[in-house]
Short mmCIF file of C-alpha atoms and ligand atoms in Angstrom, two decimals:
data_model
loop_
_atom_site.label_atom_id
_atom_site.label_comp_id
_atom_site.label_asym_id
_atom_site.label_seq_id
_atom_site.Cartn_x
_atom_site.Cartn_y
_atom_site.Cartn_z
CA MET A 116 9.18 -8.51 62.81
CA HIS A 117 8.99 -7.09 59.39
CA PRO A 118 5.48 -5.65 58.70
CA PRO A 119 3.50 -7.97 56.35
CA LYS A 120 2.80 -6.80 52.80
CA VAL A 121 -0.64 -6.43 51.42
CA GLY A 122 -1.41 -5.96 47.66
CA PHE A 123 -4.38 -3.84 46.69
CA ILE A 124 -6.31 -3.56 43.42
CA SER A 125 -9.01 -0.85 43.22
CA LEU A 126 -11.55 -1.23 40.36
CA GLY A 127 -14.66 0.80 39.53
CA CYS A 128 -15.73 4.41 40.02
CA PRO A 129 -14.38 7.28 42.16
CA LYS A 130 -16.75 6.28 44.84
CA ALA A 131 -15.10 2.87 44.98
CA LEU A 132 -11.75 4.53 44.90
CA VAL A 133 -12.66 6.51 48.05
CA ASP A 134 -13.57 3.21 49.78
CA SER A 135 -10.15 1.83 48.73
CA GLU A 136 -8.50 4.92 50.19
CA ARG A 137 -10.13 4.31 53.54
CA ILE A 138 -9.07 0.67 53.75
CA LEU A 139 -5.51 1.56 52.66
CA THR A 140 -5.44 4.20 55.32
CA GLN A 141 -6.48 1.77 58.03
CA LEU A 142 -3.90 -0.84 56.84
CA ARG A 143 -1.09 1.77 57.09
CA ILE A 144 -2.27 2.96 60.44
CA GLU A 145 -2.02 -0.61 61.68
CA GLY A 146 1.52 -0.89 60.21
CA TYR A 147 0.93 -3.17 57.17
CA GLU A 148 3.01 -2.40 54.14
CA ILE A 149 1.31 -1.80 50.85
CA THR A 150 2.95 -3.61 47.81
CA PRO A 151 2.28 -3.09 44.05
CA LYS A 152 3.34 -6.76 43.46
CA TYR A 153 1.68 -10.10 43.80
CA LYS A 154 5.06 -11.76 44.74
CA GLY A 155 5.88 -11.34 48.36
CA ALA A 156 2.35 -10.03 49.41
CA GLY A 157 0.85 -11.90 52.37
CA LEU A 158 -2.56 -11.43 50.60
CA ILE A 159 -4.32 -9.39 47.96
CA ILE A 160 -7.41 -7.24 48.46
CA VAL A 161 -9.51 -6.67 45.33
CA ASN A 162 -12.13 -3.86 45.46
CA THR A 163 -14.55 -4.90 42.74
CA CYS A 164 -17.09 -3.08 40.49
CA GLY A 165 -20.43 -4.67 39.60
CA PHE A 166 -22.05 -1.70 37.71
CA ILE A 167 -22.32 -3.26 34.25
CA ASP A 168 -21.45 -6.65 32.79
CA ALA A 169 -18.16 -5.41 31.36
CA ALA A 170 -17.14 -4.18 34.80
CA LYS A 171 -18.20 -7.51 36.43
CA ALA A 172 -16.12 -9.44 33.77
CA GLU A 173 -13.03 -7.31 34.62
CA SER A 174 -13.57 -7.88 38.37
CA ILE A 175 -13.90 -11.66 37.91
CA ALA A 176 -10.76 -11.75 35.62
CA THR A 177 -8.82 -9.66 38.23
CA ILE A 178 -9.77 -12.00 41.11
CA GLY A 179 -8.68 -14.95 38.93
CA GLU A 180 -5.37 -13.44 38.18
CA ALA A 181 -4.68 -12.64 41.87
CA LEU A 182 -5.55 -16.20 42.82
CA GLU A 183 -3.19 -17.51 40.18
CA GLU A 184 -0.39 -15.09 41.02
CA ASN A 185 -0.74 -14.99 44.78
CA GLY A 186 -3.47 -17.49 45.92
CA ARG A 187 -4.62 -15.47 49.09
CA VAL A 188 -7.34 -13.13 48.04
CA ILE A 189 -9.87 -10.98 49.90
CA VAL A 190 -12.76 -9.61 47.73
CA THR A 191 -14.78 -6.52 48.63
CA GLY A 192 -16.90 -3.80 46.80
CA CYS A 193 -19.95 -3.90 44.70
CA MET A 194 -19.57 -7.47 43.28
CA GLY A 195 -19.21 -8.65 46.96
CA VAL A 196 -22.80 -7.80 47.70
CA ARG A 197 -23.85 -11.21 46.50
CA ASP A 198 -20.93 -13.35 47.85
CA ASP A 199 -22.39 -16.55 46.10
CA ASP A 200 -21.52 -14.67 42.89
CA ILE A 201 -17.87 -14.77 43.98
CA SER A 202 -17.61 -18.21 45.78
CA LYS A 203 -19.39 -19.72 42.78
CA ILE A 204 -16.40 -18.35 40.65
CA ASP A 205 -13.76 -19.60 43.03
CA ASP A 206 -14.05 -20.99 46.58
CA ARG A 207 -10.38 -20.26 47.28
CA VAL A 208 -11.30 -16.65 47.98
CA LEU A 209 -10.55 -15.94 51.77
CA SER A 210 -13.43 -13.52 52.36
CA VAL A 211 -16.18 -11.67 50.53
CA SER A 212 -17.78 -8.36 51.52
CA GLY A 213 -19.85 -5.64 49.90
CA PRO A 214 -18.94 -1.90 49.35
CA GLN A 215 -17.92 0.18 52.37
CA ALA A 216 -17.33 -2.89 54.45
CA TYR A 217 -14.18 -1.57 56.01
CA GLU A 218 -14.50 -3.43 59.22
CA GLN A 219 -15.15 -6.73 57.58
CA VAL A 220 -12.18 -6.35 55.27
CA MET A 221 -9.90 -5.47 58.19
CA ALA A 222 -11.25 -8.34 60.20
CA ALA A 223 -10.44 -10.68 57.31
CA VAL A 224 -6.89 -9.19 57.10
CA HIS A 225 -6.42 -9.70 60.87
CA GLU A 226 -7.65 -13.34 60.53
CA HIS A 227 -5.55 -14.28 57.58
CA LEU A 228 -2.47 -12.01 58.04
CA PRO A 229 -2.38 -11.18 61.73
CA TYR A 230 0.13 -8.50 62.70
CA GLN A 231 0.52 -6.46 65.88
CA ALA A 232 2.66 -3.35 65.19
CA GLN A 233 5.48 -3.02 67.82
CA HIS A 234 4.82 0.62 68.56
CA ASP A 235 2.19 3.39 67.91
CA PRO A 236 4.34 6.11 66.14
CA LEU A 237 3.31 4.20 62.95
CA GLN A 238 0.30 6.49 63.17
CA SER A 239 2.56 9.38 62.26
CA LEU A 240 3.45 7.73 59.01
CA VAL A 241 -0.02 8.26 57.76
CA PRO A 242 -0.73 11.81 56.44
CA PRO A 243 -3.66 13.47 58.35
CA GLN A 244 -5.87 13.29 55.19
CA GLY A 245 -5.22 9.57 54.96
CA ILE A 246 -3.80 7.59 52.07
CA LYS A 247 -5.06 9.09 48.69
CA LEU A 248 -4.94 7.21 45.39
CA THR A 249 -5.16 10.45 43.47
CA PRO A 250 -2.23 12.70 42.80
CA ARG A 251 -1.57 15.17 45.65
CA HIS A 252 -3.22 18.21 43.89
CA TYR A 253 -6.69 16.80 43.56
CA ALA A 254 -8.91 14.59 45.68
CA TYR A 255 -12.41 13.08 45.76
CA LEU A 256 -14.76 14.11 48.45
CA LYS A 257 -17.54 11.46 48.84
CA ILE A 258 -20.47 13.14 50.49
CA SER A 259 -23.01 10.37 50.84
CA GLU A 260 -23.48 6.70 50.02
CA GLY A 261 -26.45 4.94 48.39
CA CYS A 262 -29.34 6.20 46.35
CA ASN A 263 -33.19 6.49 46.82
CA GLN A 264 -33.91 6.65 43.08
CA THR A 265 -35.18 3.60 41.16
CA CYS A 266 -33.88 3.99 37.56
CA SER A 267 -34.80 0.75 35.93
CA PHE A 268 -31.35 0.10 34.25
CA CYS A 269 -29.44 0.59 37.56
CA ILE A 270 -28.69 -1.84 40.35
CA ILE A 271 -26.53 0.61 42.46
CA PRO A 272 -29.26 1.04 45.13
CA SER A 273 -29.39 -2.72 45.49
CA MET A 274 -25.63 -2.77 45.92
CA ARG A 275 -25.01 0.35 47.98
CA GLY A 276 -28.43 0.79 49.75
CA ARG A 277 -30.55 3.86 50.41
CA LEU A 278 -29.02 7.38 50.57
CA VAL A 279 -27.02 8.11 53.74
CA SER A 280 -25.52 11.61 53.87
CA ARG A 281 -22.26 12.22 55.78
CA PRO A 282 -22.43 14.90 58.47
CA ILE A 283 -21.62 18.24 56.92
CA GLY A 284 -19.27 19.15 59.72
CA ASP A 285 -17.15 16.02 59.06
CA LEU A 286 -17.14 16.75 55.37
CA LEU A 287 -15.97 20.34 55.73
CA THR A 288 -13.28 19.34 58.27
CA GLU A 289 -12.03 16.67 55.78
CA ALA A 290 -12.10 19.16 52.88
CA GLN A 291 -10.22 21.73 54.91
CA GLY A 292 -7.70 19.06 55.80
CA LEU A 293 -7.19 18.17 52.07
CA VAL A 294 -6.84 21.85 51.16
CA ASN A 295 -4.21 22.43 53.94
CA ALA A 296 -2.41 19.38 52.55
CA GLY A 297 -2.05 21.06 49.17
CA VAL A 298 -5.15 19.83 47.25
CA LYS A 299 -6.05 22.42 44.51
CA GLU A 300 -9.22 20.55 43.31
CA LEU A 301 -12.00 18.95 45.16
CA LEU A 302 -14.20 16.54 43.23
CA VAL A 303 -17.57 16.21 45.06
CA ILE A 304 -18.98 12.74 44.47
CA SER A 305 -21.67 10.27 45.50
CA GLN A 306 -24.39 8.25 43.76
CA ASP A 307 -26.86 11.13 44.05
CA THR A 308 -24.99 14.32 44.84
CA GLY A 309 -27.98 16.71 44.56
CA ALA A 310 -29.94 14.79 47.12
CA TYR A 311 -27.40 15.45 49.85
CA GLY A 312 -28.95 15.84 53.21
CA VAL A 313 -32.50 14.78 52.26
CA ASP A 314 -32.24 11.64 54.51
CA THR A 315 -31.41 13.95 57.38
CA LYS A 316 -34.34 16.27 56.58
CA TYR A 317 -31.55 18.89 56.01
CA LYS A 318 -30.70 18.89 59.68
CA MET A 319 -28.79 21.77 61.18
CA ASP A 320 -25.23 20.93 62.11
CA PHE A 321 -22.17 23.02 63.14
CA TRP A 322 -18.83 23.73 61.63
CA ASN A 323 -16.27 26.14 63.01
CA GLY A 324 -18.82 27.01 65.73
CA GLN A 325 -21.29 28.16 63.01
CA PRO A 326 -24.61 26.53 62.34
CA ILE A 327 -24.92 25.03 58.82
CA LYS A 328 -27.67 23.09 57.17
CA THR A 329 -26.94 19.59 55.72
CA ARG A 330 -27.76 20.44 52.15
CA ILE A 331 -25.94 20.65 48.79
CA GLN A 332 -26.43 24.46 48.50
CA GLU A 333 -24.78 25.24 51.90
CA LEU A 334 -22.03 22.59 51.37
CA MET A 335 -21.08 24.15 48.04
CA VAL A 336 -21.03 27.68 49.58
CA ALA A 337 -18.75 26.54 52.34
CA LEU A 338 -16.44 24.52 49.95
CA GLY A 339 -16.49 27.46 47.57
CA ASN A 340 -14.93 29.64 50.34
CA MET A 341 -11.83 27.37 50.59
CA GLY A 342 -10.13 28.95 47.52
CA VAL A 343 -9.75 25.82 45.41
CA TRP A 344 -11.61 24.35 42.42
CA VAL A 345 -14.78 22.59 43.60
CA ARG A 346 -16.17 20.24 40.95
CA LEU A 347 -19.67 18.64 41.19
CA HIS A 348 -20.30 15.19 39.88
CA TYR A 349 -23.19 12.78 39.55
CA LEU A 350 -26.20 15.18 39.71
CA TYR A 351 -29.67 13.99 39.19
CA PRO A 352 -31.62 16.75 37.32
CA TYR A 353 -33.53 18.02 40.41
CA PRO A 354 -34.97 21.46 39.97
CA HIS A 355 -32.96 22.82 42.98
CA ILE A 356 -29.68 22.26 41.00
CA ASP A 357 -30.54 25.50 39.25
CA LYS A 358 -29.67 27.34 42.49
CA LEU A 359 -26.06 26.33 42.13
CA LEU A 360 -25.48 28.24 38.88
CA PRO A 361 -25.04 31.67 40.56
CA LEU A 362 -22.15 30.15 42.61
CA MET A 363 -20.68 29.05 39.39
CA ALA A 364 -21.17 32.48 37.69
CA GLU A 365 -19.34 33.97 40.61
CA ASN A 366 -16.56 31.37 40.18
CA LYS A 367 -17.07 30.33 43.80
CA ILE A 368 -17.27 26.74 42.47
CA ALA A 369 -16.12 25.40 39.11
CA PRO A 370 -18.64 26.19 36.38
CA TYR A 371 -19.03 22.48 35.73
CA LEU A 372 -22.21 20.37 35.93
CA ASP A 373 -21.97 16.56 35.58
CA ILE A 374 -25.70 15.78 35.10
CA PRO A 375 -26.64 12.48 33.41
CA PHE A 376 -29.94 12.88 31.38
CA GLN A 377 -29.65 9.22 29.98
CA HIS A 378 -32.05 9.77 27.12
CA ALA A 379 -34.33 12.25 25.37
CA SER A 380 -37.37 10.21 24.26
CA PRO A 381 -40.18 10.83 26.75
CA ARG A 382 -41.33 7.25 26.29
CA ILE A 383 -37.95 5.73 26.92
CA LEU A 384 -37.35 8.04 29.96
CA LYS A 385 -40.60 6.87 31.41
CA LEU A 386 -39.48 3.24 31.00
CA MET A 387 -36.16 4.20 32.65
CA LYS A 388 -38.08 5.76 35.47
CA ARG A 389 -36.31 9.07 34.90
CA PRO A 390 -37.55 12.60 34.60
CA GLY A 391 -39.12 12.78 31.13
CA ASP A 392 -39.70 16.50 30.13
CA THR A 393 -36.92 16.96 27.54
CA ASP A 394 -38.25 20.43 26.41
CA LYS A 395 -38.02 21.57 30.10
CA ILE A 396 -34.45 20.25 30.14
CA LEU A 397 -33.56 22.34 27.15
CA LYS A 398 -35.09 25.39 28.67
CA ARG A 399 -33.21 24.85 31.88
CA ILE A 400 -29.90 24.40 29.93
CA ALA A 401 -30.56 27.72 28.16
CA LYS A 402 -31.22 29.38 31.57
CA TRP A 403 -28.03 27.91 33.06
CA ARG A 404 -26.10 29.36 30.10
CA GLU A 405 -27.81 32.74 30.62
CA ILE A 406 -26.75 32.80 34.26
CA CYS A 407 -23.24 31.26 33.72
CA PRO A 408 -22.21 31.58 30.13
CA ASP A 409 -19.02 29.54 30.75
CA VAL A 410 -20.75 26.67 32.37
CA CYS A 411 -19.43 23.28 31.13
CA ILE A 412 -22.18 20.69 30.93
CA ARG A 413 -21.19 17.02 31.10
CA SER A 414 -23.91 14.35 30.61
CA THR A 415 -24.29 10.66 30.06
CA PHE A 416 -26.72 8.75 27.84
CA ILE A 417 -27.77 5.09 27.21
CA VAL A 418 -28.41 3.75 23.70
CA GLY A 419 -30.11 0.46 22.97
CA PHE A 420 -32.51 0.50 26.06
CA PRO A 421 -35.15 -2.22 25.69
CA GLY A 422 -37.92 -0.95 23.38
CA GLU A 423 -35.85 1.87 21.89
CA THR A 424 -37.08 2.44 18.36
CA ASP A 425 -35.36 4.30 15.47
CA GLU A 426 -37.82 7.18 16.20
CA ASP A 427 -36.73 7.35 19.88
CA PHE A 428 -33.11 7.27 18.77
CA GLU A 429 -33.70 10.17 16.36
CA MET A 430 -35.20 12.13 19.25
CA LEU A 431 -32.00 11.52 21.19
CA LEU A 432 -29.89 12.71 18.31
CA ASP A 433 -32.10 15.82 17.86
CA PHE A 434 -31.65 16.63 21.63
CA ILE A 435 -27.91 16.34 21.39
CA GLU A 436 -27.82 18.59 18.41
CA GLU A 437 -29.98 21.16 20.17
CA ALA A 438 -28.45 21.01 23.54
CA GLN A 439 -24.95 21.37 22.36
CA LEU A 440 -23.41 19.69 25.48
CA ASP A 441 -19.69 20.12 26.27
CA ARG A 442 -18.80 16.66 27.55
CA VAL A 443 -20.84 13.57 26.78
CA GLY A 444 -20.54 9.91 27.72
CA CYS A 445 -22.49 7.15 26.20
CA PHE A 446 -23.18 3.55 27.25
CA GLN A 447 -24.74 0.73 25.27
CA TYR A 448 -27.54 -0.75 27.44
CA SER A 449 -26.19 -3.58 29.61
CA PRO A 450 -28.71 -6.04 30.93
CA VAL A 451 -26.95 -6.47 34.25
CA ASP A 452 -28.40 -8.99 36.66
CA GLY A 453 -31.09 -7.48 38.81
CA ALA A 454 -31.91 -4.43 36.68
CA ASP A 455 -35.77 -4.08 36.32
CA ALA A 456 -35.41 -3.00 32.77
CA ASN A 457 -34.26 -6.47 31.82
CA GLU A 458 -37.95 -7.49 32.08
CA LEU A 459 -39.08 -4.97 29.47
CA PRO A 460 -40.04 -6.25 26.06
CA SER A 461 -38.32 -5.69 22.74
CA PRO A 462 -34.61 -5.88 23.67
CA VAL A 463 -32.34 -4.16 21.09
CA ALA A 464 -29.94 -6.37 19.15
CA ASP A 465 -26.30 -5.88 19.89
CA GLU A 466 -25.38 -4.78 16.26
CA ILE A 467 -28.17 -2.09 16.46
CA LYS A 468 -26.82 -0.97 19.78
CA GLN A 469 -23.32 -0.67 18.29
CA GLN A 470 -24.62 1.21 15.29
CA ARG A 471 -26.52 3.68 17.39
CA PHE A 472 -23.51 4.08 19.79
CA ASP A 473 -21.22 4.94 16.87
CA GLN A 474 -23.74 7.35 15.27
CA PHE A 475 -24.30 9.09 18.60
CA MET A 476 -20.59 9.40 19.40
CA GLN A 477 -19.77 10.68 15.87
CA LEU A 478 -22.43 13.42 16.22
CA GLN A 479 -21.08 14.45 19.70
CA GLN A 480 -17.55 14.49 18.49
CA GLN A 481 -18.46 17.05 15.81
CA ILE A 482 -20.22 19.18 18.42
CA SER A 483 -17.28 18.89 20.89
CA ALA A 484 -14.78 19.72 18.10
CA ALA A 485 -16.67 22.80 17.12
CA LYS A 486 -17.00 23.99 20.82
CA LEU A 487 -13.21 23.45 21.41
CA GLN A 488 -12.37 25.38 18.20
CA ASN A 489 -14.04 28.41 19.78
CA LYS A 490 -11.52 28.37 22.57
CA ILE A 491 -8.57 29.00 20.26
CA GLY A 492 -7.10 32.45 21.06
CA SER A 493 -8.62 32.42 24.60
CA ILE A 494 -6.53 32.34 27.78
CA GLN A 495 -7.44 29.48 30.11
CA GLN A 496 -6.52 28.78 33.71
CA VAL A 497 -4.84 25.34 33.59
CA LEU A 498 -4.13 22.97 36.59
CA ILE A 499 -0.98 21.03 35.81
CA ASP A 500 -1.22 17.20 36.16
CA GLU A 501 1.90 15.93 34.50
CA ILE A 502 5.27 17.13 33.31
CA THR A 503 6.38 15.90 29.90
CA ASP A 504 9.33 16.20 27.50
CA PHE A 505 7.65 19.00 25.56
CA GLY A 506 6.30 20.85 28.59
CA ALA A 507 3.31 19.73 30.56
CA ILE A 508 -0.28 18.39 30.53
CA GLY A 509 -3.11 19.88 32.46
CA ARG A 510 -6.76 20.59 32.61
CA THR A 511 -9.10 23.55 32.48
CA TYR A 512 -12.15 23.96 34.85
CA ALA A 513 -14.11 22.22 32.08
CA ASP A 514 -12.06 19.00 32.33
CA ALA A 515 -12.57 16.45 35.12
CA PRO A 516 -9.68 14.08 35.61
CA GLU A 517 -9.78 10.73 33.85
CA ILE A 518 -13.03 11.42 31.98
CA ASP A 519 -12.66 14.72 30.04
CA GLY A 520 -10.10 16.36 27.85
CA GLN A 521 -6.59 17.72 28.48
CA VAL A 522 -4.51 20.73 27.62
CA HIS A 523 -1.05 20.09 26.14
CA ILE A 524 1.35 22.90 26.95
CA GLU A 525 4.53 23.54 25.08
CA THR A 526 7.02 25.30 27.41
CA ASP A 527 10.56 25.32 28.87
CA LEU A 528 9.29 26.59 32.19
CA ALA A 529 9.94 24.32 35.18
CA LEU A 530 6.48 23.44 36.18
CA ASN A 531 5.12 21.06 38.87
CA PRO A 532 1.90 18.99 39.20
CA GLY A 533 -0.65 21.20 41.09
CA ASP A 534 0.70 24.44 39.51
CA MET A 535 -2.05 26.74 38.10
CA VAL A 536 -0.89 28.52 35.00
CA SER A 537 -2.47 30.76 32.32
CA VAL A 538 -2.33 29.30 28.84
CA ARG A 539 -3.13 30.89 25.54
CA ILE A 540 -4.94 28.24 23.40
CA ALA A 541 -3.51 27.75 19.92
CA GLY A 542 -5.07 24.45 18.77
CA ALA A 543 -7.88 21.96 19.49
CA ASP A 544 -9.21 18.63 18.37
CA GLU A 545 -12.57 16.97 19.38
CA TYR A 546 -11.41 16.53 23.01
CA ASP A 547 -8.08 18.29 23.83
CA LEU A 548 -6.53 21.73 23.63
CA TRP A 549 -2.91 22.89 22.78
CA GLY A 550 -1.27 26.04 23.75
CA GLY A 551 1.66 27.98 25.45
CA ILE A 552 2.15 29.73 28.67
CA GLU A 553 0.80 33.34 28.57
S1 SF4 B 809 -29.79 8.03 40.40
FE1 SF4 B 809 -27.97 7.01 39.59
S2 SF4 B 809 -27.28 5.60 41.19
FE2 SF4 B 809 -29.37 6.21 41.54
S3 SF4 B 809 -30.66 4.62 40.64
FE3 SF4 B 809 -30.42 6.30 39.13
S4 SF4 B 809 -28.64 5.74 37.90
FE4 SF4 B 809 -28.60 4.49 39.83
#
């Protein structure tokens, strides 16, 4: 019997991508074939995102398309938390489940597309590190699920629950497996990466026969000894994050901090239920740069939060000017269902949100362009992602995949994705760099 085909669409953030990888791995282990087409698929699985309204709209449109094109659809992921949200949209959906609901998804597949593989060797078709949706040379390492914070604009805790840290021994075994399989860059992700282990009271665990605490510091030291780039994402600005900077200064882990600050007006930060001492943040940034001059700081901000005045916005611009951050993302406030902040008075009009977003991004582009100009003439280590007609495209330690800049390399050398090369930088714009092999 030919193995049945399953189509899979993975929407949302890297954490959702890791969930998709787990479901795909289980499908392959059980012998199902994965197909990129609607036609001929026994059913389609859509892993949805419910973070902001734009993401919800994309998820709904994707479910609609899969129903039109195939008609047999299983929905999972963050939008599946409230299944009535989905069944209200279309009751033809076969099954609805929330994030990380691997068993439920597989149970639905078994019910609607039963298949008993003839023999076990299928197991051997699945690589030991499982099915990965990232290129072979980098991989996401999800270290925990959920979040204990209560940021008033965010519904992730209501979708993904309270913080649950994965055992550090399991994590290090998975990471070592990825490195053995050729991964050159590990991207450490979760909703609240810095809080890793707090739910276990930083319990002692074992790895390779050695005792090790379930805590971000110890995890980063151990990962840092694996000889690959280790990049940290989604850090809440806890004070103990400062302890990671010496590891970055020693290049044990990538000197890269992805740490959303969200705003700079103490009044707005209070309404967001976020740490509000901006002066302290500026002092910490200066200290980080003292310890690790090459540290690349990525942050994210929200403009148009309910109650945000011109004065609050000016404070944000002043902060950006002073902080001189390397990589910055900006969202216009989205009143997603269930966010406490929706109840706050004085919502900001959409056109004002857009104006502030444009002004904010324009300022940050100038800052980014000036910072990248300073890299001209320097020699950068570049991890190759892609081979092109003119040479290759890659990233420095300061560029996370999919969200930061790239390095465009002109060369005749035969390079491969995953190669690490030295590049002399010859040009720059507000996001990317250009150069030749040194
Ligand atoms: S820390 Fe992040 S995931 Fe947690 S509530 Fe705040 S914004 Fe949401």
